Amino acid sequence: MLSVCTLLSCSLIAACHGTEHNDEAERADSIIAACTDLMFSAPAKADSTLAALQGTLTDSASWYKAEVFRGTSHQLLGDTLRAAHHYARVQHWCHTHTGSHYIEGLLWNHRGVNAIIGGKQHEGRICYERAFTLLNQPPKGRELIAVTINLADIYMQSGKMPRAAHYYRYALFLCDSLHDTRSRASICSGLGQVYMELENYTEAHKFFAQAAQHIDRESLQTQFFYHFSLGNCYYYEEQYNQALKSFAKARQLAEKFNDKVLLINCDANMGEVYLMQDKLPQARFHLNRCQGAAMQRMQPKEIFYIKSLLADLSLAEGNISKAATQLQAINDSALATGSPRYLMLHYRRLQRYAARYGMWQRATTICSRPTAMPTHSTANKRATM
């Protein structure tokens, strides 16, 4: 079962900051906030809107804040050179102006998001930690909440649940201190996922229920993360009909911002649930959607898992020769990319294949092969700006 944190989806946070708040800064923050979802569905339009905004600004901090978001727009367009140009301009301004730690913290958070999207988790964590140090000082603003969520996410991805819970709870404390309810759904969804991974489903649903109270106020990406994570929780509880409903809602949201990788994640999970229910035509429909050029944008561990699922479908349909070809195509290097959970399920498929093909000694060997029990899902990639 694939998991995401923001896969490749990022929720951009723009908020007023500091005591030197004025009408121009408020207008700039409002326009930047309006570009958040637009940045992922139409990054070129977001960039042109931000460029037009910059032409009306006299406040340097607001101008360079918009410059950070312009850099990320170009990053999402795939123009890394122009993105680097925008980021370098902001970095230079921060180094030559005292009291610019807020803008520099914002910049490091965006760089962390880009690293996570590019699959560079270690680099992303370093960027987030720099951002947290810069922003975790008075006056604290909403961007600190975003960075704290990102740190919590990345620790959850690495299986460090106590550290993840620590940062999620600090983010909740910041929400209360700043009287900000706009991030509560995101934080509570994260805590729900932490307790889901610990198999404490009572506590998980407690936080998912809290997230549901605020979810309609959140960005499309956060709404997606909530429904997708809730679907995973229902799946682990073997409440398959509820899981399908949640994944279907998540897929509808992914369609709105046309994120093909997130659509594949939804289809893979729905296909897996239908496999568990032995509804093979429905499983085939969703897993067929996972194939094609879009899958090459996914991380190796995700590609490995989907290929393993397709082999499982062939086994369920009784097509042993096709399953053998699909399983043999997954080489040792692909296995090395898998999380403990993905590997465990893959070896179960190998065992079923061997048993059905009459290779009983091989089936016994695979069954007894030592594999780490899963403690976390490793495909989480939510990032918040």
CSV table of C-alpha atoms in Angstrom, one decimal:
chain,number,residue,atom,x,y,z
A,1,MET,CA,0.0,0.0,0.0
A,2,LEU,CA,1.6,3.2,-1.2
A,3,SER,CA,1.6,6.3,1.1
A,4,VAL,CA,2.2,9.9,0.3
A,5,CYS,CA,2.8,13.0,2.2
A,6,THR,CA,2.8,15.3,-0.4
A,7,LEU,CA,4.1,13.8,-3.2
A,8,LEU,CA,4.9,15.0,-4.9
A,9,SER,CA,2.4,17.5,-3.7
A,10,CYS,CA,3.3,20.6,-1.8
A,11,SER,CA,1.1,23.0,0.1
A,12,LEU,CA,2.5,26.5,-0.1
A,13,ILE,CA,1.9,28.7,2.9
A,14,ALA,CA,2.0,32.5,2.6
A,15,ALA,CA,1.2,34.5,5.7
A,16,CYS,CA,1.7,37.9,7.2
A,17,HIS,CA,4.8,38.1,9.4
A,18,GLY,CA,6.3,40.2,12.0
A,19,THR,CA,5.4,43.5,13.6
A,20,GLU,CA,6.1,45.7,10.6
A,21,HIS,CA,2.9,44.6,9.0
A,22,ASN,CA,1.3,47.2,6.6
A,23,ASP,CA,-1.3,47.3,3.9
A,24,GLU,CA,1.2,46.6,1.1
A,25,ALA,CA,2.5,43.5,2.9
A,26,GLU,CA,-1.0,42.3,3.5
A,27,ARG,CA,-1.9,42.7,-0.2
A,28,ALA,CA,1.3,40.9,-1.2
A,29,ASP,CA,0.6,38.0,1.2
A,30,SER,CA,-3.0,37.7,-0.1
A,31,ILE,CA,-1.8,37.5,-3.7
A,32,ILE,CA,1.0,35.0,-2.9
A,33,ALA,CA,-1.6,32.9,-1.0
A,34,ALA,CA,-3.9,32.9,-4.0
A,35,CYS,CA,-1.1,31.5,-6.1
A,36,THR,CA,-0.4,28.5,-3.9
A,37,ASP,CA,-2.7,25.9,-5.5
A,38,LEU,CA,-2.2,27.7,-8.9
A,39,MET,CA,1.6,27.0,-8.6
A,40,PHE,CA,1.0,23.3,-9.0
A,41,SER,CA,-1.7,23.3,-11.6
A,42,ALA,CA,-0.4,26.3,-13.7
A,43,PRO,CA,3.0,27.3,-12.5
A,44,ALA,CA,3.6,29.7,-15.5
A,45,LYS,CA,0.5,31.6,-14.6
A,46,ALA,CA,1.5,31.8,-11.0
A,47,ASP,CA,4.9,33.2,-12.0
A,48,SER,CA,3.4,35.9,-14.2
A,49,THR,CA,1.0,36.9,-11.4
A,50,LEU,CA,3.9,37.1,-8.9
A,51,ALA,CA,6.0,39.1,-11.4
A,52,ALA,CA,3.2,41.6,-11.8
A,53,LEU,CA,2.9,41.8,-8.1
A,54,GLN,CA,6.6,42.6,-7.7
A,55,GLY,CA,6.1,45.6,-10.1
A,56,THR,CA,3.8,47.2,-7.6
A,57,LEU,CA,5.8,46.7,-4.4
A,58,THR,CA,8.0,49.1,-2.6
A,59,ASP,CA,8.6,46.9,0.5
A,60,SER,CA,11.8,44.9,0.0
A,61,ALA,CA,10.8,42.0,2.3
A,62,SER,CA,7.5,41.5,0.4
A,63,TRP,CA,9.3,41.7,-3.0
A,64,TYR,CA,11.9,39.0,-2.0
A,65,LYS,CA,9.2,36.8,-0.5
A,66,ALA,CA,7.4,36.9,-3.9
A,67,GLU,CA,10.8,36.1,-5.5
A,68,VAL,CA,11.1,32.9,-3.4
A,69,PHE,CA,7.8,31.7,-4.8
A,70,ARG,CA,8.7,32.7,-8.3
A,71,GLY,CA,11.8,30.5,-7.9
A,72,THR,CA,9.6,27.5,-6.9
A,73,SER,CA,7.2,28.2,-9.9
A,74,HIS,CA,10.2,27.8,-12.2
A,75,GLN,CA,11.3,24.7,-10.4
A,76,LEU,CA,7.9,23.2,-10.9
A,77,LEU,CA,8.1,24.1,-14.6
A,78,GLY,CA,11.4,22.2,-14.8
A,79,ASP,CA,13.5,25.3,-15.3
A,80,THR,CA,16.1,24.7,-12.6
A,81,LEU,CA,18.4,27.4,-13.9
A,82,ARG,CA,15.9,30.2,-13.6
A,83,ALA,CA,14.8,28.8,-10.2
A,84,ALA,CA,18.4,28.9,-9.0
A,85,HIS,CA,18.7,32.5,-10.3
A,86,HIS,CA,15.7,33.6,-8.2
A,87,TYR,CA,16.9,31.7,-5.2
A,88,ALA,CA,20.4,33.1,-5.5
A,89,ARG,CA,19.1,36.7,-5.7
A,90,VAL,CA,17.1,36.1,-2.5
A,91,GLN,CA,20.1,34.5,-0.7
A,92,HIS,CA,22.3,37.5,-1.6
A,93,TRP,CA,19.7,40.0,-0.3
A,94,CYS,CA,19.4,38.1,3.0
A,95,HIS,CA,23.2,38.1,3.5
A,96,THR,CA,23.4,41.8,3.0
A,97,HIS,CA,20.4,42.8,5.1
A,98,THR,CA,20.2,42.3,8.9
A,99,GLY,CA,17.0,41.0,10.3
A,100,SER,CA,16.2,39.0,7.2
A,101,HIS,CA,16.1,35.6,8.9
A,102,TYR,CA,12.4,35.3,8.1
A,103,ILE,CA,12.9,35.5,4.3
A,104,GLU,CA,16.0,33.2,4.5
A,105,GLY,CA,14.1,30.7,6.5
A,106,LEU,CA,11.3,30.7,3.9
A,107,LEU,CA,13.9,30.2,1.2
A,108,TRP,CA,15.5,27.2,2.9
A,109,ASN,CA,12.0,25.7,3.4
A,110,HIS,CA,11.3,26.0,-0.4
A,111,ARG,CA,14.7,24.4,-1.1
A,112,GLY,CA,13.9,21.6,1.2
A,113,VAL,CA,10.6,21.0,-0.7
A,114,ASN,CA,12.4,20.9,-4.0
A,115,ALA,CA,14.9,18.4,-2.6
A,116,ILE,CA,12.1,16.1,-1.4
A,117,ILE,CA,10.3,16.3,-4.7
A,118,GLY,CA,13.6,15.3,-6.3
A,119,GLY,CA,13.9,12.3,-4.0
A,120,LYS,CA,16.8,13.8,-2.0
A,121,GLN,CA,15.5,13.2,1.5
A,122,HIS,CA,18.8,13.8,3.4
A,123,GLU,CA,19.3,17.1,1.6
A,124,GLY,CA,15.7,18.0,2.3
A,125,ARG,CA,16.0,17.3,6.0
A,126,ILE,CA,19.1,19.6,6.2
A,127,CYS,CA,17.3,22.4,4.4
A,128,TYR,CA,14.3,22.0,6.8
A,129,GLU,CA,16.5,22.1,9.8
A,130,ARG,CA,18.1,25.3,8.7
A,131,ALA,CA,14.7,26.8,8.0
A,132,PHE,CA,13.5,25.7,11.4
A,133,THR,CA,16.5,27.3,13.2
A,134,LEU,CA,15.9,30.6,11.3
A,135,LEU,CA,12.1,30.8,11.8
A,136,ASN,CA,11.9,29.4,15.4
A,137,GLN,CA,12.7,32.8,16.9
A,138,PRO,CA,10.5,35.8,17.6
A,139,PRO,CA,8.4,36.9,16.0
A,140,LYS,CA,7.2,33.4,15.0
A,141,GLY,CA,4.9,33.2,12.1
A,142,ARG,CA,2.8,30.7,10.1
A,143,GLU,CA,5.8,29.6,8.0
A,144,LEU,CA,7.3,28.1,11.1
A,145,ILE,CA,4.3,25.8,11.3
A,146,ALA,CA,5.0,24.7,7.7
A,147,VAL,CA,8.6,23.9,8.4
A,148,THR,CA,7.7,22.0,11.6
A,149,ILE,CA,5.2,19.9,9.6
A,150,ASN,CA,7.9,19.2,7.0
A,151,LEU,CA,10.3,18.0,9.7
A,152,ALA,CA,7.7,15.8,11.3
A,153,ASP,CA,6.9,14.3,7.8
A,154,ILE,CA,10.5,13.6,7.1
A,155,TYR,CA,11.1,11.9,10.4
A,156,MET,CA,7.9,9.8,9.8
A,157,GLN,CA,9.3,8.8,6.4
A,158,SER,CA,12.5,7.5,8.1
A,159,GLY,CA,10.5,5.6,10.7
A,160,LYS,CA,11.4,7.8,13.6
A,161,MET,CA,7.9,8.0,15.0
A,162,PRO,CA,8.7,9.6,18.4
A,163,ARG,CA,10.5,12.5,16.6
A,164,ALA,CA,7.7,12.8,14.1
A,165,ALA,CA,5.1,13.0,16.9
A,166,HIS,CA,7.3,15.6,18.7
A,167,TYR,CA,7.3,18.0,15.8
A,168,TYR,CA,3.6,17.4,14.9
A,169,ARG,CA,2.7,18.3,18.5
A,170,TYR,CA,5.0,21.4,18.5
A,171,ALA,CA,3.2,22.4,15.3
A,172,LEU,CA,-0.2,22.1,17.1
A,173,PHE,CA,1.2,24.2,20.0
A,174,LEU,CA,2.2,26.9,17.4
A,175,CYS,CA,-1.3,26.8,15.9
A,176,ASP,CA,-2.8,27.4,19.3
A,177,SER,CA,-0.2,30.1,20.2
A,178,LEU,CA,-0.7,32.0,16.8
A,179,HIS,CA,-4.5,31.4,16.9
A,180,ASP,CA,-4.2,29.8,13.5
A,181,THR,CA,-6.5,26.9,12.6
A,182,ARG,CA,-5.6,26.7,8.9
A,183,SER,CA,-2.9,24.1,9.4
A,184,ARG,CA,-4.6,21.9,12.0
A,185,ALA,CA,-6.0,19.5,9.5
A,186,SER,CA,-2.6,18.9,8.0
A,187,ILE,CA,-1.0,18.3,11.4
A,188,CYS,CA,-3.8,16.1,12.7
A,189,SER,CA,-3.6,14.0,9.5
A,190,GLY,CA,0.1,13.6,10.1
A,191,LEU,CA,-0.5,12.4,13.7
A,192,GLY,CA,-3.2,10.1,12.4
A,193,GLN,CA,-0.7,8.5,10.1
A,194,VAL,CA,1.9,8.2,12.9
A,195,TYR,CA,-0.5,6.3,15.1
A,196,MET,CA,-1.7,4.2,12.1
A,197,GLU,CA,1.9,3.1,11.5
A,198,LEU,CA,2.0,2.1,15.2
A,199,GLU,CA,-1.2,0.2,14.7
A,200,ASN,CA,-3.0,2.3,17.3
A,201,TYR,CA,-6.1,2.7,15.2
A,202,THR,CA,-8.2,4.2,18.0
A,203,GLU,CA,-5.8,7.1,18.4
A,204,ALA,CA,-5.3,7.4,14.7
A,205,HIS,CA,-9.0,7.9,14.1
A,206,LYS,CA,-9.2,10.4,16.9
A,207,PHE,CA,-6.7,12.6,15.0
A,208,PHE,CA,-8.3,12.0,11.6
A,209,ALA,CA,-11.6,13.0,13.1
A,210,GLN,CA,-10.0,16.3,14.3
A,211,ALA,CA,-8.6,16.8,10.9
A,212,ALA,CA,-12.0,16.4,9.3
A,213,GLN,CA,-13.3,19.4,11.3
A,214,HIS,CA,-10.9,21.8,9.4
A,215,ILE,CA,-10.2,20.0,6.1
A,216,ASP,CA,-12.4,22.1,3.9
A,217,ARG,CA,-10.3,25.2,4.8
A,218,GLU,CA,-7.1,23.6,3.6
A,219,SER,CA,-5.4,23.5,0.3
A,220,LEU,CA,-6.2,20.8,-2.3
A,221,GLN,CA,-2.9,19.1,-1.5
A,222,THR,CA,-3.7,18.9,2.2
A,223,GLN,CA,-7.2,17.6,1.5
A,224,PHE,CA,-5.7,15.0,-0.8
A,225,PHE,CA,-3.2,13.9,2.0
A,226,TYR,CA,-6.0,13.6,4.5
A,227,HIS,CA,-8.2,11.4,2.4
A,228,PHE,CA,-5.3,9.3,1.1
A,229,SER,CA,-3.9,8.7,4.6
A,230,LEU,CA,-7.4,7.9,6.0
A,231,GLY,CA,-7.7,5.4,3.1
A,232,ASN,CA,-4.5,3.7,4.2
A,233,CYS,CA,-5.7,3.5,7.8
A,234,TYR,CA,-8.9,1.8,6.7
A,235,TYR,CA,-6.9,-0.6,4.5
A,236,TYR,CA,-4.6,-1.7,7.4
A,237,GLU,CA,-7.8,-2.3,9.5
A,238,GLU,CA,-9.1,-4.4,6.6
A,239,GLN,CA,-12.1,-2.0,6.2
A,240,TYR,CA,-11.8,-2.2,2.4
A,241,ASN,CA,-15.1,-0.5,1.4
A,242,GLN,CA,-14.2,2.5,3.5
A,243,ALA,CA,-10.7,2.5,2.1
A,244,LEU,CA,-12.0,2.6,-1.4
A,245,LYS,CA,-14.3,5.6,-0.6
A,246,SER,CA,-11.3,7.5,0.8
A,247,PHE,CA,-9.0,6.7,-2.1
A,248,ALA,CA,-11.7,7.7,-4.6
A,249,LYS,CA,-12.1,11.1,-2.9
A,250,ALA,CA,-8.3,11.5,-3.0
A,251,ARG,CA,-8.2,10.7,-6.7
A,252,GLN,CA,-10.9,13.3,-7.4
A,253,LEU,CA,-8.7,15.9,-5.7
A,254,ALA,CA,-5.6,14.7,-7.6
A,255,GLU,CA,-7.5,15.2,-10.9
A,256,LYS,CA,-8.2,18.8,-10.0
A,257,PHE,CA,-4.5,19.7,-9.9
A,258,ASN,CA,-3.6,17.2,-12.5
A,259,ASP,CA,-0.8,15.4,-10.6
A,260,LYS,CA,-0.3,12.3,-12.6
A,261,VAL,CA,2.0,10.7,-9.9
A,262,LEU,CA,-0.7,11.1,-7.2
A,263,LEU,CA,-3.2,9.7,-9.6
A,264,ILE,CA,-1.0,6.6,-10.0
A,265,ASN,CA,-0.7,6.3,-6.2
A,266,CYS,CA,-4.5,6.3,-5.9
A,267,ASP,CA,-5.0,3.8,-8.7
A,268,ALA,CA,-2.3,1.5,-7.3
A,269,ASN,CA,-3.9,1.5,-3.9
A,270,MET,CA,-7.4,1.0,-5.2
A,271,GLY,CA,-6.2,-1.8,-7.4
A,272,GLU,CA,-4.6,-3.4,-4.3
A,273,VAL,CA,-7.8,-3.1,-2.3
A,274,TYR,CA,-9.8,-4.7,-5.1
A,275,LEU,CA,-7.2,-7.5,-5.2
A,276,MET,CA,-7.8,-8.1,-1.5
A,277,GLN,CA,-11.5,-8.3,-2.2
A,278,ASP,CA,-10.9,-10.7,-5.1
A,279,LYS,CA,-12.6,-8.2,-7.5
A,280,LEU,CA,-10.2,-8.8,-10.4
A,281,PRO,CA,-11.8,-6.8,-13.2
A,282,GLN,CA,-11.8,-3.7,-11.0
A,283,ALA,CA,-8.2,-4.4,-9.9
A,284,ARG,CA,-7.1,-4.8,-13.5
A,285,PHE,CA,-8.8,-1.5,-14.5
A,286,HIS,CA,-7.0,0.5,-11.8
A,287,LEU,CA,-3.6,-1.2,-12.1
A,288,ASN,CA,-3.6,-0.8,-15.9
A,289,ARG,CA,-3.9,2.9,-15.3
A,290,CYS,CA,-0.6,2.8,-13.4
A,291,GLN,CA,1.3,1.8,-16.5
A,292,GLY,CA,2.9,4.2,-19.0
A,293,ALA,CA,5.2,7.1,-19.2
A,294,ALA,CA,3.9,8.8,-16.0
A,295,MET,CA,5.1,6.0,-13.8
A,296,GLN,CA,8.7,6.8,-14.8
A,297,ARG,CA,8.3,10.0,-12.8
A,298,MET,CA,7.9,8.0,-9.6
A,299,GLN,CA,10.6,6.9,-7.2
A,300,PRO,CA,12.2,3.5,-7.7
A,301,LYS,CA,10.6,2.0,-4.6
A,302,GLU,CA,7.2,3.0,-5.9
A,303,ILE,CA,7.8,1.6,-9.4
A,304,PHE,CA,9.1,-1.7,-7.8
A,305,TYR,CA,5.9,-2.0,-5.7
A,306,ILE,CA,3.5,-1.3,-8.6
A,307,LYS,CA,5.4,-3.9,-10.8
A,308,SER,CA,5.0,-6.4,-7.9
A,309,LEU,CA,1.3,-5.6,-7.7
A,310,LEU,CA,0.9,-6.3,-11.4
A,311,ALA,CA,2.5,-9.7,-11.0
A,312,ASP,CA,0.2,-10.4,-8.1
A,313,LEU,CA,-2.8,-9.6,-10.4
A,314,SER,CA,-1.5,-12.0,-13.0
A,315,LEU,CA,-1.2,-14.7,-10.3
A,316,ALA,CA,-4.8,-14.0,-9.1
A,317,GLU,CA,-6.0,-14.3,-12.7
A,318,GLY,CA,-4.2,-17.6,-13.1
A,319,ASN,CA,-1.7,-16.4,-15.7
A,320,ILE,CA,1.3,-18.1,-14.2
A,321,SER,CA,3.7,-17.6,-17.2
A,322,LYS,CA,2.9,-13.9,-17.3
A,323,ALA,CA,3.5,-13.6,-13.5
A,324,ALA,CA,6.8,-15.4,-13.9
A,325,THR,CA,7.9,-12.9,-16.5
A,326,GLN,CA,6.8,-9.9,-14.4
A,327,LEU,CA,8.5,-11.3,-11.2
A,328,GLN,CA,11.8,-12.1,-13.1
A,329,ALA,CA,11.9,-8.5,-14.4
A,330,ILE,CA,12.2,-7.3,-10.9
A,331,ASN,CA,16.0,-7.6,-10.4
A,332,ASP,CA,18.1,-7.4,-7.2
A,333,SER,CA,18.7,-3.6,-7.6
A,334,ALA,CA,15.0,-3.0,-7.7
A,335,LEU,CA,14.5,-5.1,-4.5
A,336,ALA,CA,17.1,-3.0,-2.8
A,337,THR,CA,15.0,0.1,-3.2
A,338,GLY,CA,11.9,-1.4,-1.5
A,339,SER,CA,10.8,-0.6,2.0
A,340,PRO,CA,10.5,-3.5,4.5
A,341,ARG,CA,6.7,-3.6,4.0
A,342,TYR,CA,7.0,-3.7,0.2
A,343,LEU,CA,9.6,-6.4,0.4
A,344,MET,CA,7.5,-8.5,2.8
A,345,LEU,CA,4.5,-8.4,0.4
A,346,HIS,CA,6.7,-9.1,-2.6
A,347,TYR,CA,8.2,-12.2,-1.1
A,348,ARG,CA,4.6,-13.4,-0.3
A,349,ARG,CA,3.9,-13.1,-4.0
A,350,LEU,CA,7.0,-15.0,-4.8
A,351,GLN,CA,5.9,-17.7,-2.4
A,352,ARG,CA,2.4,-17.9,-4.0
A,353,TYR,CA,3.9,-18.2,-7.4
A,354,ALA,CA,6.3,-21.0,-6.4
A,355,ALA,CA,3.5,-22.9,-4.7
A,356,ARG,CA,1.1,-22.6,-7.7
A,357,TYR,CA,3.9,-23.7,-10.0
A,358,GLY,CA,4.6,-26.8,-7.9
A,359,MET,CA,8.0,-25.5,-6.7
A,360,TRP,CA,7.3,-26.5,-3.1
A,361,GLN,CA,10.9,-26.4,-1.8
A,362,ARG,CA,11.3,-23.0,-3.3
A,363,ALA,CA,8.1,-21.8,-1.7
A,364,THR,CA,9.3,-23.0,1.7
A,365,THR,CA,12.6,-21.2,1.3
A,366,ILE,CA,10.9,-18.0,0.3
A,367,CYS,CA,8.5,-18.2,3.2
A,368,SER,CA,11.3,-18.6,5.7
A,369,ARG,CA,13.5,-15.9,4.2
A,370,PRO,CA,14.3,-13.3,6.9
A,371,THR,CA,12.7,-10.0,6.1
A,372,ALA,CA,12.3,-7.0,8.4
A,373,MET,CA,8.8,-6.4,9.6
A,374,PRO,CA,7.4,-3.1,8.4
A,375,THR,CA,7.5,-0.2,10.7
A,376,HIS,CA,6.8,2.6,8.3
A,377,SER,CA,5.8,3.4,4.7
A,378,THR,CA,8.7,5.0,2.8
A,379,ALA,CA,6.9,6.6,-0.1
A,380,ASN,CA,5.7,9.7,1.9
A,381,LYS,CA,6.5,12.9,0.1
A,382,ARG,CA,4.3,15.6,1.3
A,383,ALA,CA,6.0,19.0,1.6
A,384,THR,CA,4.6,22.2,2.9
A,385,MET,CA,5.8,25.7,2.1
